[in-house]
Amino acid sequence: MIATVVLASLSEGARLLRDNFWDYTVTGATIGAIYSLVALGYTLVYGVLRLINFAHSEIFMIGTFGALYATQWLGFDPGDPKKTGIALIGVLLFCLVIAMAVSGASAVVLERIAYRPLRRRGSTRLAALISAIGASFAISEAFALWRGRNFEQFPRLFDKTHTVFTLFGYDVRADQVLIILSALFMMVALDQFVRRTRLGRGVRAVAQNSETAQLMGVNIDRVIVLTFLLGGLMAGGAALLDMVFLEQTRYNIGFILGVKAFTAAVLGGIGNLRGALLGGFVLGLVENYGSALFGTQWKDVISFTLLVAVLMFRPTGLLGESLGKARA
Amino acid sequence: MLLELDDVHVHYGKIEAVKGVSVTVDEGEVVTLIGANGAGKTTTLKAVSGVRNVTGGRILFEGADITKVAPHRRVEMGICQAPEGRGIFPGMTVLENLEMGCYTRKDRKTGIKARDLERVYGLFPRLAERRTQSGGTLSGGEQQMLAIGRALMARPKVLLLDEPSMGLAPKLIAQIFQIITEISRQGTTILLVEQNAQQALRRADRAYILESGRVVKSAAAGDLLNDDTVRQAYLGGLGH
């Protein structure tokens, strides 16, 4: 009896997915791009410190408020007319810079306050993990006290319903194109930075063998700060893109998204930059296809089941753990 | 005196691994620390590089007290180490590993770097052949060559070598020690930690014998090579 109901709803879900496949794909890729950007922060810090920075979700949340403030500072109201052309690009870039700056700075301050004192004392990794969780609660509750617990609306900056191009009959919207392309651009920039520059090489060296890195003259404290900064910048970028897409924020907006991004990082192989990129997109797609098959209410269940499955059957993730071993 | 350890103590938690070691290394010398496993040789070397905190005593380099100086600053000053176990960056190519050696050098962009690379490739032709291969795929001997070559890229005033012979076949050991002598001949001061006392004493000018964190004997390497008690304890009995 129950089985037939489940089967019936599944076959209906399958039809829904088949008929709107490209719709689900593009939306899944869009949200996946945001997961990827946030996942990079988890993976970078893990690679260098072998620490899951659970307060990273709050760095993202702070970025969303940074973006919101930027629009208010420019005098936007939710009801304002939409921008186009050069003005739009200017507004977006301004919001991006503010969100990235705010998130990047918060990540650096977080490292100073929550992790560095522990590191100096030679504390265990468990202590750092608890400190991370404590910092996460402290930051989000501080925002709850300051901004209240209700959603705040992010103004619509441009006409999102505008179709940029048509993919197999599905109209791809402007915001989706913007999010996917800018996320990809940021990820390529980060990848190149870590691969090509001297400081980036220092990051890779510390991730692969921190003691030898020190013996070669890498300033480990500087690398750690840089790692938090890079992760924060990516989270800030993700924050603006998320605001453009979903248009609201509040104190705990980072929580579910943070756990999803963490899932993406583990899925791709934590510590591995390209793994975070892959994991984010795969998670976004799986989650979105799954919500078509099983119903939207199952979305989070699907993601976290995937996390459990990865940890059980392939704990090193798709591309394998380790920042350094990731090679082109 | 180029490098001087003055009554250096190092603790791991409550356990004292190095209990007041004094060692001097003069410019141009090859000095070796020999001793059994757990004698405190590696810890002493790590203290010189600054990756282990000294809990007592001082370390002087070119007359300046560097006991509290950060590890990366010591590399800039001219102390570079090829660590125990080689410490190769497995995800970097041979060339990238070598380039890590000149991470702190201000002149790394100029042609001087190319000349240093040439020198390392001259000492270790195998590394030149494998320059685009990733460090993790090298054999043990090649990794050791890479570790030494990488440290040379820093142009150190004193080169610290921690057990370069570890885990290598006899033929490779002989080759590595030949190269160590060649490096010394080219003018680099060397502080060498070894369990292979035979080879180390043959190549070194002076030697210190460490036992459970203390220096129990120090003398010219040649004298120790002919010392009966030393031969019995560290050179596998008399004669051969």
XYZ file of C-alpha atoms in Angstrom, chain A residues 120 195-223 322 324-327, chain B residues 46 49-52 71-72 75-76 79-83 86-93 96 99-105 108 132 134 150-151:
70
model
C 50.404 29.269 20.410
C 49.444 27.459 -8.277
C 51.452 30.312 -9.743
C 52.426 32.811 -7.057
C 55.125 32.512 -4.447
C 52.674 32.938 -1.553
C 50.378 30.379 -3.125
C 53.261 27.976 -3.319
C 53.858 28.639 0.365
C 50.244 27.638 1.054
C 50.694 24.406 -0.886
C 53.971 23.674 0.883
C 52.421 24.093 4.329
C 49.476 21.902 3.311
C 51.766 19.144 2.085
C 54.330 19.195 4.879
C 54.161 22.058 7.316
C 57.415 21.349 9.129
C 59.471 21.113 5.947
C 57.752 24.267 4.716
C 59.104 26.036 7.788
C 62.550 24.583 7.181
C 62.425 26.138 3.694
C 61.663 29.511 5.200
C 57.904 29.709 4.829
C 56.419 32.001 7.472
C 53.697 29.700 8.720
C 51.683 32.369 10.536
C 51.529 34.452 7.401
C 50.369 31.459 5.366
C 44.978 16.725 0.268
C 48.873 19.351 -2.512
C 48.198 16.157 -4.312
C 45.621 17.891 -6.469
C 47.426 18.242 -9.735
C 65.356 20.813 14.794
C 66.319 25.264 12.625
C 63.885 26.618 15.194
C 61.057 24.147 14.683
C 61.540 22.875 18.253
C 62.320 29.458 11.766
C 61.769 31.347 8.501
C 66.554 30.346 6.721
C 67.012 33.942 5.575
C 70.560 27.972 7.967
C 68.819 25.387 5.811
C 68.038 21.769 6.516
C 67.399 18.558 4.594
C 65.219 16.897 7.230
C 63.469 13.899 3.373
C 60.275 15.948 3.723
C 59.603 16.077 0.010
C 56.476 17.990 -1.055
C 54.736 15.070 -2.754
C 52.358 17.115 -4.888
C 55.022 19.394 -6.321
C 57.296 18.583 -9.207
C 58.902 23.145 -7.758
C 62.269 26.278 -6.073
C 60.886 25.974 -2.536
C 64.526 26.008 -1.481
C 64.901 29.614 -2.578
C 61.544 30.679 -1.140
C 63.116 33.321 1.095
C 65.766 34.532 -1.297
C 65.298 34.381 -6.708
C 58.818 17.604 -14.250
C 56.107 14.900 -9.015
C 66.484 21.792 -2.305
C 68.371 22.860 0.819
